[in-house]
XYZ file of C-alpha atoms in Angstrom:
409
model
C 125.926 68.256 48.838
C 127.515 70.243 46.039
C 131.276 69.932 46.046
C 133.385 73.068 45.812
C 134.974 71.774 42.624
C 131.602 71.275 40.979
C 130.469 74.758 41.907
C 133.701 76.380 40.743
C 133.541 74.624 37.396
C 129.907 75.415 36.654
C 129.862 78.905 38.159
C 131.824 80.122 35.147
C 128.742 79.452 33.065
C 126.341 81.250 35.376
C 128.241 84.294 36.553
C 128.241 86.369 33.373
C 124.485 86.670 33.599
C 124.535 87.667 37.252
C 126.033 91.126 36.930
C 124.916 94.161 34.990
C 124.858 97.892 35.523
C 122.812 100.745 34.116
C 125.828 103.081 34.111
C 129.451 101.995 34.334
C 131.770 104.590 35.926
C 134.641 102.763 34.240
C 133.356 104.011 30.884
C 131.420 107.209 31.511
C 130.387 109.772 34.080
C 127.551 108.400 36.201
C 125.143 109.853 38.772
C 126.305 110.026 42.378
C 125.422 107.114 44.657
C 123.315 108.247 47.638
C 124.990 107.198 50.899
C 123.593 105.345 53.886
C 125.971 107.367 56.069
C 125.862 107.578 59.839
C 122.111 106.948 60.098
C 122.517 103.320 59.027
C 119.650 101.016 58.074
C 117.671 98.805 60.427
C 114.679 96.969 58.976
C 112.410 94.557 60.845
C 110.324 92.969 58.112
C 108.041 91.243 60.608
C 106.512 94.705 60.960
C 106.032 95.135 57.215
C 107.842 96.840 54.363
C 110.871 99.049 55.086
C 111.353 102.470 53.494
C 115.085 101.873 53.027
C 114.391 99.202 50.397
C 112.458 99.099 47.152
C 110.912 96.195 45.277
C 112.572 95.984 41.893
C 110.202 96.289 38.933
C 108.217 93.164 38.266
C 108.966 91.623 41.665
C 107.153 91.577 44.969
C 107.155 90.366 48.566
C 104.488 89.689 51.109
C 105.042 90.307 54.815
C 104.169 88.235 57.858
C 105.411 86.820 61.143
C 108.561 85.473 59.487
C 109.327 88.750 57.745
C 109.473 89.455 54.023
C 108.381 86.398 52.050
C 109.759 85.849 48.571
C 107.612 83.196 46.943
C 108.587 81.366 43.764
C 105.846 79.418 42.002
C 106.994 79.543 38.375
C 109.993 80.134 36.162
C 110.689 83.829 35.613
C 109.855 84.966 39.119
C 112.549 86.710 41.184
C 111.250 88.667 44.189
C 113.984 91.191 44.971
C 114.585 94.001 47.470
C 117.267 96.621 46.816
C 118.533 99.331 49.132
C 117.909 102.892 47.994
C 121.328 103.963 49.264
C 124.868 102.594 49.137
C 127.712 101.845 51.524
C 131.391 102.503 50.871
C 132.766 99.640 52.962
C 130.528 98.558 55.799
C 128.680 95.764 57.535
C 125.611 93.896 56.285
C 123.572 91.670 58.616
C 120.673 89.636 57.248
C 118.383 87.190 59.051
C 117.312 84.786 56.326
C 115.784 81.373 55.760
C 116.677 80.177 52.279
C 114.084 78.706 49.934
C 114.277 74.909 49.568
C 114.328 72.931 46.357
C 116.636 72.157 43.457
C 116.976 74.916 40.897
C 116.110 77.580 43.499
C 118.667 80.194 44.585
C 118.347 82.597 47.534
C 120.822 85.477 47.423
C 122.384 88.193 49.549
C 124.352 90.517 47.285
C 126.446 93.670 47.537
C 126.896 95.142 44.047
C 128.426 98.393 42.812
C 127.985 100.465 39.664
C 131.306 99.220 38.282
C 130.352 95.615 39.167
C 132.412 94.990 42.250
C 130.472 92.237 43.981
C 130.280 90.348 47.269
C 127.636 87.667 47.547
C 126.188 84.815 49.541
C 124.074 82.363 47.564
C 122.082 79.451 48.932
C 121.311 76.572 46.578
C 117.966 75.132 47.671
C 119.017 71.515 47.178
C 122.040 71.851 49.481
C 120.870 72.226 53.071
C 124.293 72.246 54.729
C 126.238 75.183 53.288
C 126.019 78.582 51.639
C 128.330 79.840 48.909
C 130.402 83.003 49.401
C 132.164 84.761 46.564
C 133.596 88.057 45.340
C 134.181 89.593 41.917
C 135.946 92.750 40.803
C 134.897 95.098 37.989
C 132.604 92.478 36.477
C 135.503 90.147 35.700
C 133.945 86.707 35.295
C 137.119 84.937 34.149
C 138.289 83.987 37.642
C 136.350 81.772 40.038
C 138.944 80.684 42.579
C 137.608 82.869 45.405
C 134.539 80.713 45.988
C 134.151 79.655 49.617
C 131.616 77.237 51.081
C 130.383 78.180 54.557
C 128.797 75.436 56.693
C 125.223 76.099 57.829
C 122.991 73.761 59.802
C 119.529 73.394 58.215
C 119.975 76.177 55.664
C 116.424 75.983 54.299
C 114.606 74.872 57.439
C 115.623 77.526 59.936
C 116.356 81.244 60.192
C 120.063 82.133 60.274
C 121.953 85.395 60.620
C 124.471 86.080 57.853
C 126.986 88.887 58.254
C 129.401 90.406 55.761
C 131.921 92.778 57.360
C 133.665 94.576 54.481
C 136.540 96.885 55.397
C 139.393 98.541 53.535
C 141.589 95.515 54.335
C 139.423 92.418 54.535
C 136.027 90.777 54.085
C 134.757 88.634 56.969
C 131.855 86.230 56.482
C 129.907 85.171 59.588
C 127.101 82.643 60.086
C 125.093 83.017 63.299
C 127.841 85.136 64.822
C 130.627 82.681 64.054
C 133.397 83.814 61.717
C 133.598 81.312 58.849
C 135.856 82.964 56.309
C 138.163 85.932 55.773
C 139.404 87.342 52.457
C 142.295 89.780 52.784
C 142.930 92.631 50.386
C 146.675 92.029 50.581
C 146.158 88.607 49.004
C 143.950 89.829 46.145
C 144.952 93.498 45.703
C 143.819 93.740 42.078
C 140.566 91.885 42.672
C 139.343 93.378 45.933
C 135.828 94.921 45.874
C 136.309 98.581 46.785
C 133.536 100.795 45.396
C 130.142 101.911 46.847
C 127.584 99.108 46.837
C 123.834 98.630 46.970
C 122.366 95.776 49.019
C 120.141 93.250 47.265
C 118.302 90.253 48.683
C 115.907 87.874 47.021
C 115.312 84.538 45.366
C 115.250 83.383 41.759
C 114.896 80.317 39.570
C 118.182 79.186 38.007
C 117.193 75.621 37.148
C 114.696 75.404 34.304
C 114.407 73.587 30.994
C 116.192 75.491 28.251
C 118.685 77.227 30.518
C 122.430 76.634 30.138
C 123.349 73.116 31.328
C 126.123 74.467 33.533
C 123.726 76.819 35.284
C 121.197 74.026 35.851
C 123.947 71.835 37.278
C 125.151 74.603 39.598
C 121.566 75.132 40.798
C 121.170 71.444 41.650
C 118.770 70.595 38.822
C 115.486 71.759 37.337
C 113.036 73.380 39.757
C 109.852 71.466 40.578
C 106.749 73.551 41.347
C 104.297 70.636 41.400
C 104.166 70.611 45.197
C 103.624 74.323 45.645
C 105.754 77.458 45.857
C 109.284 77.714 47.215
C 109.428 80.406 49.902
C 112.410 82.384 51.174
C 112.147 84.511 54.304
C 114.005 87.694 55.248
C 113.314 88.612 58.857
C 115.593 91.624 59.223
C 118.380 93.586 57.570
C 120.872 95.875 59.317
C 123.344 97.972 57.322
C 126.267 99.982 58.703
C 128.193 102.370 56.445
C 131.941 102.734 57.037
C 132.140 105.609 54.514
C 135.561 104.707 53.162
C 136.927 103.396 56.469
C 136.797 100.265 58.577
C 134.284 101.199 61.269
C 130.928 102.953 61.454
C 131.127 106.507 60.171
C 130.199 109.416 62.405
C 129.973 111.806 59.479
C 126.798 113.033 57.802
C 127.570 111.602 54.376
C 125.328 112.603 51.482
C 126.707 110.674 48.510
C 129.634 108.929 46.858
C 131.071 110.026 43.499
C 133.577 108.285 41.236
C 136.421 110.764 40.739
C 137.815 109.008 37.666
C 137.397 105.798 35.681
C 139.860 103.665 37.623
C 137.346 101.999 39.924
C 139.813 102.477 42.777
C 138.666 103.215 46.321
C 141.142 106.105 46.421
C 139.242 107.792 43.586
C 135.888 107.795 45.401
C 134.864 111.239 46.599
C 132.815 111.367 49.804
C 130.419 114.312 49.684
C 129.133 115.443 53.061
C 125.809 117.114 53.808
C 127.538 120.399 54.680
C 128.920 120.668 51.139
C 132.477 119.591 51.922
C 134.224 116.572 50.438
C 136.780 114.050 51.595
C 138.181 110.687 50.559
C 138.322 107.291 52.211
C 141.111 105.668 54.176
C 143.970 103.885 52.492
C 144.198 100.144 53.188
C 145.579 99.350 56.670
C 144.873 102.836 58.065
C 141.508 101.813 59.513
C 139.299 104.609 60.763
C 135.731 105.675 60.195
C 136.192 107.365 56.831
C 137.426 110.785 55.846
C 140.991 110.310 57.014
C 140.346 108.881 60.477
C 142.962 106.435 61.631
C 141.403 104.397 64.403
C 139.529 101.137 64.211
C 138.734 98.158 66.364
C 137.635 94.615 65.699
C 137.178 91.669 68.023
C 135.942 88.095 67.887
C 135.673 85.248 70.359
C 137.556 83.082 67.898
C 140.664 83.739 65.867
C 139.872 82.629 62.324
C 142.089 83.308 59.372
C 141.451 82.583 55.724
C 143.973 83.337 53.054
C 143.225 82.544 49.414
C 145.928 82.867 46.816
C 146.296 82.315 43.122
C 149.149 80.795 41.183
C 149.759 80.844 37.437
C 148.490 77.269 37.217
C 145.096 78.316 38.533
C 145.444 76.723 41.978
C 143.669 78.460 44.875
C 144.222 77.592 48.510
C 141.972 78.681 51.386
C 143.030 77.990 54.966
C 140.675 78.586 57.861
C 141.838 78.259 61.447
C 139.613 78.535 64.487
C 141.031 78.424 68.005
C 138.957 77.901 71.133
C 140.664 78.485 74.470
C 139.809 77.172 77.900
C 141.121 77.984 81.364
C 140.538 74.404 82.523
C 143.491 72.045 82.488
C 143.397 69.489 79.674
C 143.777 65.830 80.574
C 143.628 64.079 77.215
C 144.360 65.200 73.695
C 143.469 63.659 70.341
C 144.571 64.624 66.887
C 142.881 63.622 63.641
C 143.748 64.223 60.036
C 141.366 63.629 57.159
C 142.323 64.176 53.567
C 139.630 63.841 50.928
C 140.724 64.196 47.320
C 137.797 64.738 45.002
C 138.415 64.673 41.298
C 135.151 65.595 39.722
C 133.357 67.381 37.177
C 133.862 68.132 33.677
C 132.121 71.338 32.743
C 131.527 72.176 29.127
C 131.753 75.724 27.850
C 131.499 76.000 24.069
C 133.105 72.568 23.591
C 135.965 73.410 25.986
C 136.348 70.901 28.809
C 137.548 72.044 32.225
C 138.655 69.547 34.880
C 138.697 70.633 38.508
C 140.130 68.869 41.546
C 139.394 69.677 45.187
C 141.423 68.414 48.122
C 140.335 69.103 51.691
C 142.658 68.412 54.616
C 141.420 68.790 58.177
C 143.637 68.575 61.244
C 142.347 68.894 64.758
C 143.624 68.889 68.302
C 141.007 68.811 71.041
C 141.112 68.225 74.782
C 138.430 66.638 76.882
C 137.453 70.037 78.239
C 136.493 71.251 74.765
C 139.589 73.336 74.103
C 141.718 72.865 71.042
C 142.506 73.952 67.529
C 140.925 72.867 64.278
C 142.467 73.778 60.955
C 140.867 73.160 57.562
C 142.643 73.686 54.276
C 140.826 73.434 50.957
C 142.740 73.450 47.705
C 141.043 73.807 44.333
C 143.210 73.032 41.332
C 142.121 73.891 37.827
C 143.595 75.368 34.691
C 142.909 79.074 34.212
C 139.256 79.640 33.411
C 138.534 81.018 29.965
C 135.744 83.519 29.569
C 132.878 82.144 27.459
C 132.868 83.264 23.869
C 130.279 85.678 22.578
C 127.973 82.837 21.624
C 128.105 81.265 25.061
C 127.607 84.600 26.819
C 124.688 85.341 24.521
C 123.198 81.964 25.380
C 123.465 82.765 29.064
C 121.855 86.145 28.511
C 118.934 84.462 26.821
C 118.738 81.863 29.589
C 118.639 84.505 32.299
C 116.900 87.091 30.172
C 113.562 86.765 31.911
C 112.460 90.142 33.166
C 112.476 89.271 36.848
C 115.924 87.684 36.780
C 117.322 90.628 34.896
C 115.813 92.963 37.474
C 117.546 91.137 40.283
C 121.026 91.775 38.931
C 120.554 95.233 37.327
C 121.215 98.276 39.497
């Protein structure tokens, strides 16, 4: 299993190659982003290709009983599907079975023109968890928002992954269970907040000649001697909140950047009738266009609050409470603290040491009720962006046409 500290240290080497845009609204005027709007997207890939998605150039899928099949049999392949339209806050639900094998990455990505990003990435050699992360405006200098979500048999079974992205928070679910929450109030300057395309696919990150940090993050060099590595995407459902925190009821045509700030408040929502509006401010909720009502419920009450300090320490606390009407007879409490001081990642001769400490406390009755709290702390000095030479090396490493297609809008 990849430790969180190892991933955080090596991700700095890989991330700069993972994001690119054909037109940055932070620098120039760009075409409008077509909106998913109230019609939503619902694709059942067991029935074949879906009109809401396109195969990026140089990539391809086959379709069968398990849905869309992304097959990797050699370095340079990266089967990728991208939505034709965008969402401005919304919910993404994907039924996926990740591809197995070291060096193989299966991804679910939300990515905007100005490089706001929310992603889930499955490393094929780690069958017990999937990585969740966010980035803002293409800033690859901070990596403390990485979260590892437990998954049972990641590469051997189909699982449903959900990202619920509102004006105030991002919730990550696995098979209907809330695993992590990122709150805008905790990362106000780093919160993804611009219209995003959906991308899913698989790619080869571990291969001879690639950056050592990237190979390490991917679990090693991919081995194709025993046949292809297959990822499966059974279905994708997309709901557009159109600037709000619940499904829009408006006939939205497109989203336009009103200035070069990359702020959600600058996004203009153009409706099919020719009128325009703007999204909700954080904490107002609503369904876009100035509405002020929203609702959200869950059978559990999880909370996850990451924070950053000047020393580069990030703390994520997740609490899940399960209630029962039956009277408890016995109660047990356990505490496990696991300090892990690992990894030295090398970026242009600069060494970075990262420490992870996980503390778990639990109280559980014999009827199954109780509370479990897990706190993970990652301590590291501030990450320094790779120099031009290192970034150029990464670009060369990931510069294969298919990999570039996966991360270019």
